[in-house]
PDB file of C-alpha atoms in Angstrom:
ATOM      1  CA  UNK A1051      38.005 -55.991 -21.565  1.00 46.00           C
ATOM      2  CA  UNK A1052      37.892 -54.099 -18.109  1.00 48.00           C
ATOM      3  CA  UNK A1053      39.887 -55.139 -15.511  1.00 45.00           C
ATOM      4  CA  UNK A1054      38.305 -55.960 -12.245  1.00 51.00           C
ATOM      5  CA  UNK A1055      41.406 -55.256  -9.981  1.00 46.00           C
ATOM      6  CA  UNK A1056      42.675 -52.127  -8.588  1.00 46.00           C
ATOM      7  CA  UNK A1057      44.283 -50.480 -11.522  1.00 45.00           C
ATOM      8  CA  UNK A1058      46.989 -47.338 -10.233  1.00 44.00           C
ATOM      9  CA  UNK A1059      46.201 -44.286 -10.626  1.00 45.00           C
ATOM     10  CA  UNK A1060      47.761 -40.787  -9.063  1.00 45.00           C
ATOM     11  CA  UNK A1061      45.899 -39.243  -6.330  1.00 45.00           C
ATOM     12  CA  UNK A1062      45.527 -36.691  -3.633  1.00 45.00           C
ATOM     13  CA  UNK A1063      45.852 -39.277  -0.465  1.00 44.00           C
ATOM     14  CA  UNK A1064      48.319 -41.384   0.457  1.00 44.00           C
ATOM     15  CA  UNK A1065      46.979 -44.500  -1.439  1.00 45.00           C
ATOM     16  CA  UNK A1066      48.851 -45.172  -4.845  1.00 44.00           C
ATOM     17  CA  UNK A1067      46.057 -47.730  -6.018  1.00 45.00           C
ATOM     18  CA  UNK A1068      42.289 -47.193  -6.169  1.00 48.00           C
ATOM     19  CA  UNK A1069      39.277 -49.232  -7.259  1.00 51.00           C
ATOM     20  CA  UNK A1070      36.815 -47.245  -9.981  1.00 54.00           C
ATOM     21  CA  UNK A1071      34.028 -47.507  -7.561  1.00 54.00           C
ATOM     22  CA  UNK A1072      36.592 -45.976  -5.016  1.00 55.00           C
ATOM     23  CA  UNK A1073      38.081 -43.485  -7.710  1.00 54.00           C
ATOM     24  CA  UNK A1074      33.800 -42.518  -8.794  1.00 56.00           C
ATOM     25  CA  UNK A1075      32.712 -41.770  -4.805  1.00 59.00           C
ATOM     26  CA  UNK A1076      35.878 -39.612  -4.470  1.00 63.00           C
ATOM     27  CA  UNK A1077      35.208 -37.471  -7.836  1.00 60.00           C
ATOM     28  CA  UNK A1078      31.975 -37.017  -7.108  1.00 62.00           C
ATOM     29  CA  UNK A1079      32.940 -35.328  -3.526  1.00 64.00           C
ATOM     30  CA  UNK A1080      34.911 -33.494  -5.072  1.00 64.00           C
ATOM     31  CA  UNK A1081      32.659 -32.214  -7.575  1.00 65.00           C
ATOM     32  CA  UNK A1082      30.333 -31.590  -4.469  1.00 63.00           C
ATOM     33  CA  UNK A1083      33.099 -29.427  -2.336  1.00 62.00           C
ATOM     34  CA  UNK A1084      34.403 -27.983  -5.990  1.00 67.00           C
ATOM     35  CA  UNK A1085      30.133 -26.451  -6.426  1.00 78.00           C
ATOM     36  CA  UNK A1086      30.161 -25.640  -2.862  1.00 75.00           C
ATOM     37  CA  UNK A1087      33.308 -23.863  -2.873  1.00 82.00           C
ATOM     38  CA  UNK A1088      32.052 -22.144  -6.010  1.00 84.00           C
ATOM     39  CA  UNK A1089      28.972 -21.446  -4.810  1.00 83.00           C
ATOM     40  CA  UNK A1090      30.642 -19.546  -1.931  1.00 83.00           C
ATOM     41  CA  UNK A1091      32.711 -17.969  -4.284  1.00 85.00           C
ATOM     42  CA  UNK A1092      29.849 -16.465  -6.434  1.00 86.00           C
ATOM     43  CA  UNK A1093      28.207 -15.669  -3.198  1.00 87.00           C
ATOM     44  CA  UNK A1094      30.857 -13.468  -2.372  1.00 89.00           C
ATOM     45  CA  UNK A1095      31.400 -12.100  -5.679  1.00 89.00           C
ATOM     46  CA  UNK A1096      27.767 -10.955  -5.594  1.00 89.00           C
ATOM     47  CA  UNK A1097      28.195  -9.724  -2.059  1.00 89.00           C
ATOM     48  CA  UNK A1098      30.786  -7.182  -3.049  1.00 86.00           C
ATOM     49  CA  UNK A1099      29.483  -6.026  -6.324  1.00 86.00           C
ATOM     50  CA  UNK A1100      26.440  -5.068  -4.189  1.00 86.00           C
ATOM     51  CA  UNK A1101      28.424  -3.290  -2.176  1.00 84.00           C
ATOM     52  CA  UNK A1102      30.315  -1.650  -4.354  1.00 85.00           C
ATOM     53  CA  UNK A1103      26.798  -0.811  -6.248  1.00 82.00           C
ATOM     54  CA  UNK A1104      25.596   0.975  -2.764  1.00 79.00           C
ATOM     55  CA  UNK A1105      28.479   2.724  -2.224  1.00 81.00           C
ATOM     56  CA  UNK A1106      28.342   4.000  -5.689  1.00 80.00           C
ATOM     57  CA  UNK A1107      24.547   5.288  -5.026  1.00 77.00           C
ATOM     58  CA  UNK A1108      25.422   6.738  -1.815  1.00 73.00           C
ATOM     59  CA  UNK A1109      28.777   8.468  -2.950  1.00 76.00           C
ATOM     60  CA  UNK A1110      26.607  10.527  -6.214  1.00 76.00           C
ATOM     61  CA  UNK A1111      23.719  10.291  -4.673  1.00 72.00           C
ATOM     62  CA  UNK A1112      22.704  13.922  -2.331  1.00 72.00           C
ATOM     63  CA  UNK A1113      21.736  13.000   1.294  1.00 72.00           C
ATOM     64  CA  UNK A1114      19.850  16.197   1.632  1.00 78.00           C
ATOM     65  CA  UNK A1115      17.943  15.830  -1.664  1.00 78.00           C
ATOM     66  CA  UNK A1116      16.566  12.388   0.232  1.00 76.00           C
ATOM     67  CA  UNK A1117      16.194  13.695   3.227  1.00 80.00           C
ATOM     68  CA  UNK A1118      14.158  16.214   1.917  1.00 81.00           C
ATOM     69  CA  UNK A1119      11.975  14.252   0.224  1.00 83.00           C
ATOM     70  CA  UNK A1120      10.859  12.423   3.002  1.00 80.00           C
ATOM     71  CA  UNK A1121      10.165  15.100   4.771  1.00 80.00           C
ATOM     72  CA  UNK A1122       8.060  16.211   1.726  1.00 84.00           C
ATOM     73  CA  UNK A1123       6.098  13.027   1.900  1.00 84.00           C
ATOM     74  CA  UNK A1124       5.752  13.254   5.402  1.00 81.00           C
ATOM     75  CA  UNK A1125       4.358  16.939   5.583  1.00 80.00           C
ATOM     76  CA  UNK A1126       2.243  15.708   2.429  1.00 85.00           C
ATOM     77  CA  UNK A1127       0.898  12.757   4.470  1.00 83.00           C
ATOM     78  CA  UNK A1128       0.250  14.710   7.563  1.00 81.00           C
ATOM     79  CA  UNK A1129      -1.530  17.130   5.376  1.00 83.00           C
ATOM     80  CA  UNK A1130      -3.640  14.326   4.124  1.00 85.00           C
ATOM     81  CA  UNK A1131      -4.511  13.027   7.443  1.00 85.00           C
ATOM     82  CA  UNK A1132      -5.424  16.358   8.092  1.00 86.00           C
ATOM     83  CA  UNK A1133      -7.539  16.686   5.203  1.00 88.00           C
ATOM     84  CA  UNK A1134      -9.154  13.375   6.097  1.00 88.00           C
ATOM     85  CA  UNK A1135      -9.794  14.706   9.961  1.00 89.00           C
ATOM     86  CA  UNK A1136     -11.800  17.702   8.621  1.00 91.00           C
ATOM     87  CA  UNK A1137     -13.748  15.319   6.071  1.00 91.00           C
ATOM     88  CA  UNK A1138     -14.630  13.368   8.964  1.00 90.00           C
ATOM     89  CA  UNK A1139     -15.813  16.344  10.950  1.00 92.00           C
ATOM     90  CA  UNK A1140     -18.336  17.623   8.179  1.00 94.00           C
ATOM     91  CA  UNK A1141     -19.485  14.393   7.915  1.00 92.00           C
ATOM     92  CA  UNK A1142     -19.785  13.998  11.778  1.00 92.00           C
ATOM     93  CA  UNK A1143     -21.694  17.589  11.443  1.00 94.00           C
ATOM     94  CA  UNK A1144     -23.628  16.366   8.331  1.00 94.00           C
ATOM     95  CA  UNK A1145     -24.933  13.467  10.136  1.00 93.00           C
ATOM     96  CA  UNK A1146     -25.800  14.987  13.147  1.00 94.00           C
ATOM     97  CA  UNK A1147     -28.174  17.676  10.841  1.00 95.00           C
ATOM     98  CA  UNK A1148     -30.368  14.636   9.475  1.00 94.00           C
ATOM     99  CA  UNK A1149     -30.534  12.899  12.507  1.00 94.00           C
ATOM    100  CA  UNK A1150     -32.083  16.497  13.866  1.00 95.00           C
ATOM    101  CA  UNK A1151     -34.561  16.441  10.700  1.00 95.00           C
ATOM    102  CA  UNK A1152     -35.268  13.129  10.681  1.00 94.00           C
ATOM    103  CA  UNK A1153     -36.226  13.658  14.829  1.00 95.00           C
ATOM    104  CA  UNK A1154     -38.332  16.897  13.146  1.00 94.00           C
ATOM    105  CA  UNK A1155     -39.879  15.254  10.357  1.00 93.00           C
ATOM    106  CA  UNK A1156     -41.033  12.447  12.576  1.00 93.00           C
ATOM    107  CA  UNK A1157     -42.114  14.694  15.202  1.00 93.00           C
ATOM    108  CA  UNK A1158     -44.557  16.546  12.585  1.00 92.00           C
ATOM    109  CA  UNK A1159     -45.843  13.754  11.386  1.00 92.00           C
ATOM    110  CA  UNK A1160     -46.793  12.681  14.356  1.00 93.00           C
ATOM    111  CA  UNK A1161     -48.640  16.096  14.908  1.00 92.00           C
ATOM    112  CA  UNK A1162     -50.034  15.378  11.550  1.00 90.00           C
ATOM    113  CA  UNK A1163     -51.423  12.070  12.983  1.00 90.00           C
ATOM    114  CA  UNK A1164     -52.946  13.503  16.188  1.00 90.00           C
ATOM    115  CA  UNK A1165     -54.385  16.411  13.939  1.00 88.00           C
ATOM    116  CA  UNK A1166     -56.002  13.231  11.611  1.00 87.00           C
ATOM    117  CA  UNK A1167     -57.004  11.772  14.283  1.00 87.00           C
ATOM    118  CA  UNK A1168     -59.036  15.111  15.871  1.00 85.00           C
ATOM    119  CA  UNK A1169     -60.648  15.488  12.563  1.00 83.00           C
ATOM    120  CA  UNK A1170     -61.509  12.290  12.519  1.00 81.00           C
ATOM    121  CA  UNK A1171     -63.504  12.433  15.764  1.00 76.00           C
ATOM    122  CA  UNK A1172     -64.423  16.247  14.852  1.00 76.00           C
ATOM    123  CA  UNK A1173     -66.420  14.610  12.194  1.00 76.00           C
ATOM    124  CA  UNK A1174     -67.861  11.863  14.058  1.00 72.00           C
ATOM    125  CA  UNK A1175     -69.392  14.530  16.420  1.00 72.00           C
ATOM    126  CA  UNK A1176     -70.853  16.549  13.851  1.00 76.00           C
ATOM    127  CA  UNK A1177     -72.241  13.448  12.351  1.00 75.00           C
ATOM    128  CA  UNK A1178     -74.149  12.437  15.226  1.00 75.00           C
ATOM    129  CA  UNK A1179     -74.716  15.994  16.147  1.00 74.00           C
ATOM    130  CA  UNK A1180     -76.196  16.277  12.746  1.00 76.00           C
ATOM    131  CA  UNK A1181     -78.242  13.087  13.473  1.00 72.00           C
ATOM    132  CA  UNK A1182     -79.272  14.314  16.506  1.00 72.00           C
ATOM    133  CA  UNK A1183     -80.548  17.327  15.331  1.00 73.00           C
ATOM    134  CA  UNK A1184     -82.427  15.462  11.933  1.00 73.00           C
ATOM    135  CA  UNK A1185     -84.221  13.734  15.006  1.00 71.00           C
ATOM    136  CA  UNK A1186     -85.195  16.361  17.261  1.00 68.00           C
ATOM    137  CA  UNK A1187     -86.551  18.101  14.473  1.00 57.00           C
TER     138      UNK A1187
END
């Protein structure tokens, strides 16, 4: 059977008797601050093994080796944008050409069509010239 009174129990504070309830809220803050503390702990912990990690890399690894690979990759990228200007420009060109032939092509076919059109009436003349001429004689 439980009792329902304060029972005494040892504790951090000053108070030599606690109620379960009482004895419950105050274990369960310090669970809280115990994860919390923890959790900065680990924190921490993970902070300086990164570190350490980094200063591994950068102590074997060569600075110059790095630095000249990115200049590699940037002479590489400039030579690609380079590459891409030039593309550009013959296609410019390119475009420029067809617009000139398309201009030409429509041009003589427009001749073509005035030509048509003068044969056209060329043979409307003879017709009636032909007619004319059937009649006269």
């Amino acid at each position: 059977m439980k009792r329902l009174t304060p029972t005494p129990s040892p504790s951090v504070s000053n108070l030599s008797f606690r109620s379960n309830a009482s004895r419950n809220s105050n274990y369960e803050e310090n669970q809280f601050a115990a994860s919390k503390e923890e959790c900065h702990a680990r924190a921490e912990l993970t902070i300086d093994c990164w570190s350490e990690c980094l200063k591994l890399m950068l102590k074997y690894s060569d600075p110059t080796d790095e630095f000249n690979k990115t200049i590699k990759r940037t002479v590489q990228a400039d030579s690609h944008v380079k590459n891409t200007q030039q593309a550009l420009e013959k296609t410019s060109n390119a475009l420029d050409q067809l617009l000139e032939r398309k201009q030409d092509i429509l041009a003589t076919t427009k001749t073509f069509e005035e030509v048509q059109e003068l044969l056209d009436l060329t043979q409307v003349v003879n017709k009636e010239n032909s007619l004319m001429n059937n009649n006269n004689g």
